[in-house]
Amino acid sequence: MGHCKLTHEYLLKGQSTPLCDLCQIQLSVRHILLDCQKYDDLRGQLEIPTTLEQFFQPEQLNLLIDYLKTIYLFQHL
């Protein structure tokens, strides 16, 4: 895991690496799910796991989908 259209499509299109609009660092799955300051409050409200390993457990699938839909990124993955 760690590759998706949103974070790696630039390679196929020959474009620049996408940056987070708030943090101005390279956009990555980890950044979106765990690190971006823009979503700190929401991660706390949803009790989002603190590691990718925890996040990608089968029992967390609904939480992962809800989180991505709430931040309007589900359709971009």
mmCIF file of N, CA and C in Angstrom:
data_model
loop_
_atom_site.group_PDB
_atom_site.id
_atom_site.type_symbol
_atom_site.label_atom_id
_atom_site.label_comp_id
_atom_site.label_asym_id
_atom_site.label_seq_id
_atom_site.Cartn_x
_atom_site.Cartn_y
_atom_site.Cartn_z
ATOM 1 N N MET A 1 0.855 -1.177 0.000
ATOM 2 C CA MET A 1 0.000 0.000 0.000
ATOM 3 C C MET A 1 0.891 1.226 0.000
ATOM 4 N N GLY A 2 0.276 2.324 -0.343
ATOM 5 C CA GLY A 2 1.029 3.563 -0.350
ATOM 6 C C GLY A 2 1.031 4.231 -1.708
ATOM 7 N N HIS A 3 0.488 3.560 -2.702
ATOM 8 C CA HIS A 3 0.390 4.136 -4.034
ATOM 9 C C HIS A 3 -1.082 4.216 -4.425
ATOM 10 N N CYS A 4 -1.462 5.340 -4.978
ATOM 11 C CA CYS A 4 -2.818 5.503 -5.477
ATOM 12 C C CYS A 4 -2.789 6.579 -6.548
ATOM 13 N N LYS A 5 -3.879 6.707 -7.239
ATOM 14 C CA LYS A 5 -3.971 7.682 -8.324
ATOM 15 C C LYS A 5 -3.638 9.087 -7.823
ATOM 16 N N LEU A 6 -4.184 9.463 -6.705
ATOM 17 C CA LEU A 6 -3.997 10.808 -6.172
ATOM 18 C C LEU A 6 -2.526 11.137 -5.911
ATOM 19 N N THR A 7 -1.781 10.174 -5.395
ATOM 20 C CA THR A 7 -0.399 10.450 -4.995
ATOM 21 C C THR A 7 0.645 10.078 -6.045
ATOM 22 N N HIS A 8 0.264 9.285 -7.057
ATOM 23 C CA HIS A 8 1.273 8.826 -8.025
ATOM 24 C C HIS A 8 0.906 9.013 -9.494
ATOM 25 N N GLU A 9 -0.259 9.568 -9.781
ATOM 26 C CA GLU A 9 -0.651 9.790 -11.168
ATOM 27 C C GLU A 9 0.323 10.719 -11.884
ATOM 28 N N TYR A 10 0.964 11.609 -11.148
ATOM 29 C CA TYR A 10 1.898 12.558 -11.738
ATOM 30 C C TYR A 10 3.019 11.842 -12.504
ATOM 31 N N LEU A 11 3.399 10.645 -12.061
ATOM 32 C CA LEU A 11 4.452 9.896 -12.741
ATOM 33 C C LEU A 11 4.048 9.542 -14.169
ATOM 34 N N LEU A 12 2.799 9.123 -14.342
ATOM 35 C CA LEU A 12 2.301 8.753 -15.662
ATOM 36 C C LEU A 12 2.106 9.971 -16.559
ATOM 37 N N LYS A 13 1.805 11.090 -15.963
ATOM 38 C CA LYS A 13 1.534 12.306 -16.726
ATOM 39 C C LYS A 13 2.777 13.176 -16.916
ATOM 40 N N GLY A 14 3.889 12.797 -16.293
ATOM 41 C CA GLY A 14 5.108 13.594 -16.409
ATOM 42 C C GLY A 14 4.996 14.954 -15.746
ATOM 43 N N GLN A 15 4.256 15.025 -14.665
ATOM 44 C CA GLN A 15 4.044 16.282 -13.957
ATOM 45 C C GLN A 15 4.901 16.336 -12.700
ATOM 46 N N SER A 16 4.841 17.458 -12.027
ATOM 47 C CA SER A 16 5.554 17.631 -10.766
ATOM 48 C C SER A 16 4.863 16.833 -9.662
ATOM 49 N N THR A 17 5.621 16.500 -8.638
ATOM 50 C CA THR A 17 5.095 15.800 -7.475
ATOM 51 C C THR A 17 4.010 16.647 -6.823
ATOM 52 N N PRO A 18 2.846 16.053 -6.525
ATOM 53 C CA PRO A 18 1.786 16.840 -5.882
ATOM 54 C C PRO A 18 2.142 17.152 -4.431
ATOM 55 N N LEU A 19 1.772 18.344 -4.014
ATOM 56 C CA LEU A 19 2.024 18.790 -2.646
ATOM 57 C C LEU A 19 0.706 18.962 -1.910
ATOM 58 N N CYS A 20 0.753 18.745 -0.617
ATOM 59 C CA CYS A 20 -0.395 19.025 0.242
ATOM 60 C C CYS A 20 -0.653 20.530 0.204
ATOM 61 N N ASP A 21 -1.892 20.919 -0.002
ATOM 62 C CA ASP A 21 -2.200 22.344 -0.111
ATOM 63 C C ASP A 21 -2.004 23.102 1.198
ATOM 64 N N LEU A 22 -2.036 22.417 2.320
ATOM 65 C CA LEU A 22 -1.832 23.081 3.610
ATOM 66 C C LEU A 22 -0.383 22.980 4.080
ATOM 67 N N CYS A 23 0.141 21.768 4.088
ATOM 68 C CA CYS A 23 1.460 21.508 4.672
ATOM 69 C C CYS A 23 2.616 21.766 3.710
ATOM 70 N N GLN A 24 2.318 21.808 2.416
ATOM 71 C CA GLN A 24 3.326 22.034 1.380
ATOM 72 C C GLN A 24 4.441 20.996 1.383
ATOM 73 N N ILE A 25 4.070 19.740 1.680
ATOM 74 C CA ILE A 25 5.007 18.630 1.557
ATOM 75 C C ILE A 25 4.420 17.631 0.570
ATOM 76 N N GLN A 26 5.256 16.705 0.109
ATOM 77 C CA GLN A 26 4.801 15.740 -0.881
ATOM 78 C C GLN A 26 3.588 14.976 -0.375
ATOM 79 N N LEU A 27 2.585 14.916 -1.214
ATOM 80 C CA LEU A 27 1.351 14.214 -0.883
ATOM 81 C C LEU A 27 1.602 12.713 -0.890
ATOM 82 N N SER A 28 1.209 12.055 0.178
ATOM 83 C CA SER A 28 1.375 10.607 0.288
ATOM 84 C C SER A 28 0.165 10.035 1.021
ATOM 85 N N VAL A 29 -0.012 8.739 0.880
ATOM 86 C CA VAL A 29 -1.106 8.069 1.585
ATOM 87 C C VAL A 29 -0.939 8.264 3.083
ATOM 88 N N ARG A 30 0.264 8.083 3.582
ATOM 89 C CA ARG A 30 0.511 8.261 5.019
ATOM 90 C C ARG A 30 0.151 9.677 5.462
ATOM 91 N N HIS A 31 0.567 10.666 4.673
ATOM 92 C CA HIS A 31 0.291 12.059 5.031
ATOM 93 C C HIS A 31 -1.216 12.298 5.128
ATOM 94 N N ILE A 32 -1.959 11.818 4.136
ATOM 95 C CA ILE A 32 -3.409 12.007 4.113
ATOM 96 C C ILE A 32 -4.079 11.306 5.292
ATOM 97 N N LEU A 33 -3.676 10.078 5.558
ATOM 98 C CA LEU A 33 -4.352 9.284 6.588
ATOM 99 C C LEU A 33 -3.937 9.630 8.009
ATOM 100 N N LEU A 34 -2.684 9.997 8.212
ATOM 101 C CA LEU A 34 -2.184 10.116 9.584
ATOM 102 C C LEU A 34 -1.569 11.459 9.969
ATOM 103 N N ASP A 35 -1.014 12.190 9.019
ATOM 104 C CA ASP A 35 -0.157 13.311 9.390
ATOM 105 C C ASP A 35 -0.677 14.708 9.076
ATOM 106 N N CYS A 36 -1.510 14.861 8.063
ATOM 107 C CA CYS A 36 -1.900 16.203 7.625
ATOM 108 C C CYS A 36 -2.645 16.950 8.740
ATOM 109 N N GLN A 37 -2.168 18.156 8.999
ATOM 110 C CA GLN A 37 -2.764 18.988 10.040
ATOM 111 C C GLN A 37 -4.206 19.368 9.725
ATOM 112 N N LYS A 38 -4.538 19.415 8.443
ATOM 113 C CA LYS A 38 -5.888 19.792 8.020
ATOM 114 C C LYS A 38 -6.938 18.851 8.617
ATOM 115 N N TYR A 39 -6.564 17.587 8.820
ATOM 116 C CA TYR A 39 -7.518 16.576 9.266
ATOM 117 C C TYR A 39 -7.307 16.134 10.715
ATOM 118 N N ASP A 40 -6.482 16.846 11.463
ATOM 119 C CA ASP A 40 -6.213 16.474 12.863
ATOM 120 C C ASP A 40 -7.483 16.330 13.687
ATOM 121 N N ASP A 41 -8.355 17.321 13.631
ATOM 122 C CA ASP A 41 -9.580 17.291 14.444
ATOM 123 C C ASP A 41 -10.473 16.121 14.050
ATOM 124 N N LEU A 42 -10.624 15.912 12.748
ATOM 125 C CA LEU A 42 -11.473 14.821 12.272
ATOM 126 C C LEU A 42 -10.907 13.469 12.692
ATOM 127 N N ARG A 43 -9.593 13.309 12.600
ATOM 128 C CA ARG A 43 -8.982 12.037 13.028
ATOM 129 C C ARG A 43 -9.250 11.783 14.498
ATOM 130 N N GLY A 44 -9.225 12.827 15.296
ATOM 131 C CA GLY A 44 -9.542 12.680 16.711
ATOM 132 C C GLY A 44 -10.994 12.307 16.943
ATOM 133 N N GLN A 45 -11.895 12.950 16.215
ATOM 134 C CA GLN A 45 -13.329 12.666 16.351
ATOM 135 C C GLN A 45 -13.656 11.232 15.950
ATOM 136 N N LEU A 46 -13.031 10.759 14.867
ATOM 137 C CA LEU A 46 -13.311 9.414 14.363
ATOM 138 C C LEU A 46 -12.477 8.331 15.049
ATOM 139 N N GLU A 47 -11.572 8.765 15.928
ATOM 140 C CA GLU A 47 -10.659 7.839 16.625
ATOM 141 C C GLU A 47 -9.864 7.004 15.612
ATOM 142 N N ILE A 48 -9.246 7.720 14.694
ATOM 143 C CA ILE A 48 -8.449 7.101 13.644
ATOM 144 C C ILE A 48 -7.209 6.457 14.268
ATOM 145 N N PRO A 49 -6.849 5.256 13.829
ATOM 146 C CA PRO A 49 -5.620 4.617 14.319
ATOM 147 C C PRO A 49 -4.401 5.502 14.056
ATOM 148 N N THR A 50 -3.359 5.265 14.793
ATOM 149 C CA THR A 50 -2.175 6.116 14.687
ATOM 150 C C THR A 50 -1.071 5.533 13.818
ATOM 151 N N THR A 51 -1.261 4.330 13.294
ATOM 152 C CA THR A 51 -0.274 3.740 12.384
ATOM 153 C C THR A 51 -1.000 3.182 11.164
ATOM 154 N N LEU A 52 -0.280 3.096 10.062
ATOM 155 C CA LEU A 52 -0.865 2.513 8.851
ATOM 156 C C LEU A 52 -1.203 1.049 9.060
ATOM 157 N N GLU A 53 -0.380 0.351 9.818
ATOM 158 C CA GLU A 53 -0.637 -1.072 10.077
ATOM 159 C C GLU A 53 -1.987 -1.267 10.761
ATOM 160 N N GLN A 54 -2.295 -0.418 11.730
ATOM 161 C CA GLN A 54 -3.588 -0.489 12.413
ATOM 162 C C GLN A 54 -4.722 -0.084 11.477
ATOM 163 N N PHE A 55 -4.475 0.935 10.667
ATOM 164 C CA PHE A 55 -5.500 1.471 9.783
ATOM 165 C C PHE A 55 -5.958 0.439 8.757
ATOM 166 N N PHE A 56 -5.045 -0.379 8.284
ATOM 167 C CA PHE A 56 -5.371 -1.314 7.208
ATOM 168 C C PHE A 56 -5.752 -2.710 7.691
ATOM 169 N N GLN A 57 -6.171 -2.816 8.924
ATOM 170 C CA GLN A 57 -6.720 -4.069 9.417
ATOM 171 C C GLN A 57 -8.149 -4.214 8.883
ATOM 172 N N PRO A 58 -8.571 -5.442 8.589
ATOM 173 C CA PRO A 58 -9.918 -5.649 8.020
ATOM 174 C C PRO A 58 -11.042 -4.995 8.828
ATOM 175 N N GLU A 59 -10.924 -5.006 10.133
ATOM 176 C CA GLU A 59 -11.991 -4.436 10.961
ATOM 177 C C GLU A 59 -12.041 -2.902 10.877
ATOM 178 N N GLN A 60 -11.026 -2.291 10.283
ATOM 179 C CA GLN A 60 -10.987 -0.834 10.146
ATOM 180 C C GLN A 60 -11.465 -0.357 8.776
ATOM 181 N N LEU A 61 -11.851 -1.270 7.893
ATOM 182 C CA LEU A 61 -12.195 -0.906 6.521
ATOM 183 C C LEU A 61 -13.311 0.135 6.453
ATOM 184 N N ASN A 62 -14.364 -0.033 7.204
ATOM 185 C CA ASN A 62 -15.464 0.938 7.178
ATOM 186 C C ASN A 62 -15.016 2.309 7.680
ATOM 187 N N LEU A 63 -14.171 2.325 8.694
ATOM 188 C CA LEU A 63 -13.641 3.579 9.214
ATOM 189 C C LEU A 63 -12.789 4.273 8.150
ATOM 190 N N LEU A 64 -11.955 3.514 7.483
ATOM 191 C CA LEU A 64 -11.110 4.056 6.425
ATOM 192 C C LEU A 64 -11.968 4.678 5.317
ATOM 193 N N ILE A 65 -12.976 3.971 4.878
ATOM 194 C CA ILE A 65 -13.851 4.473 3.817
ATOM 195 C C ILE A 65 -14.602 5.714 4.279
ATOM 196 N N ASP A 66 -15.135 5.696 5.481
ATOM 197 C CA ASP A 66 -15.847 6.871 6.018
ATOM 198 C C ASP A 66 -14.931 8.089 6.093
ATOM 199 N N TYR A 67 -13.717 7.891 6.556
ATOM 200 C CA TYR A 67 -12.749 8.977 6.667
ATOM 201 C C TYR A 67 -12.465 9.574 5.287
ATOM 202 N N LEU A 68 -12.185 8.722 4.313
ATOM 203 C CA LEU A 68 -11.865 9.205 2.971
ATOM 204 C C LEU A 68 -13.053 9.904 2.323
ATOM 205 N N LYS A 69 -14.249 9.435 2.575
ATOM 206 C CA LYS A 69 -15.434 10.111 2.042
ATOM 207 C C LYS A 69 -15.645 11.458 2.720
ATOM 208 N N THR A 70 -15.420 11.527 4.014
ATOM 209 C CA THR A 70 -15.607 12.767 4.771
ATOM 210 C C THR A 70 -14.649 13.856 4.307
ATOM 211 N N ILE A 71 -13.420 13.466 3.945
ATOM 212 C CA ILE A 71 -12.447 14.465 3.485
ATOM 213 C C ILE A 71 -12.472 14.620 1.959
ATOM 214 N N TYR A 72 -13.471 14.019 1.321
ATOM 215 C CA TYR A 72 -13.708 14.147 -0.120
ATOM 216 C C TYR A 72 -12.538 13.634 -0.971
ATOM 217 N N LEU A 73 -11.888 12.568 -0.526
ATOM 218 C CA LEU A 73 -10.800 11.982 -1.298
ATOM 219 C C LEU A 73 -11.095 10.567 -1.779
ATOM 220 N N PHE A 74 -12.175 9.977 -1.319
ATOM 221 C CA PHE A 74 -12.471 8.604 -1.688
ATOM 222 C C PHE A 74 -12.519 8.428 -3.193
ATOM 223 N N GLN A 75 -13.153 9.344 -3.896
ATOM 224 C CA GLN A 75 -13.300 9.218 -5.339
ATOM 225 C C GLN A 75 -12.001 9.485 -6.095
ATOM 226 N N HIS A 76 -10.981 9.986 -5.432
ATOM 227 C CA HIS A 76 -9.696 10.287 -6.083
ATOM 228 C C HIS A 76 -8.670 9.177 -5.936
ATOM 229 N N LEU A 77 -9.038 8.114 -5.248
ATOM 230 C CA LEU A 77 -8.090 7.040 -5.020
ATOM 231 C C LEU A 77 -8.306 5.965 -6.053
#
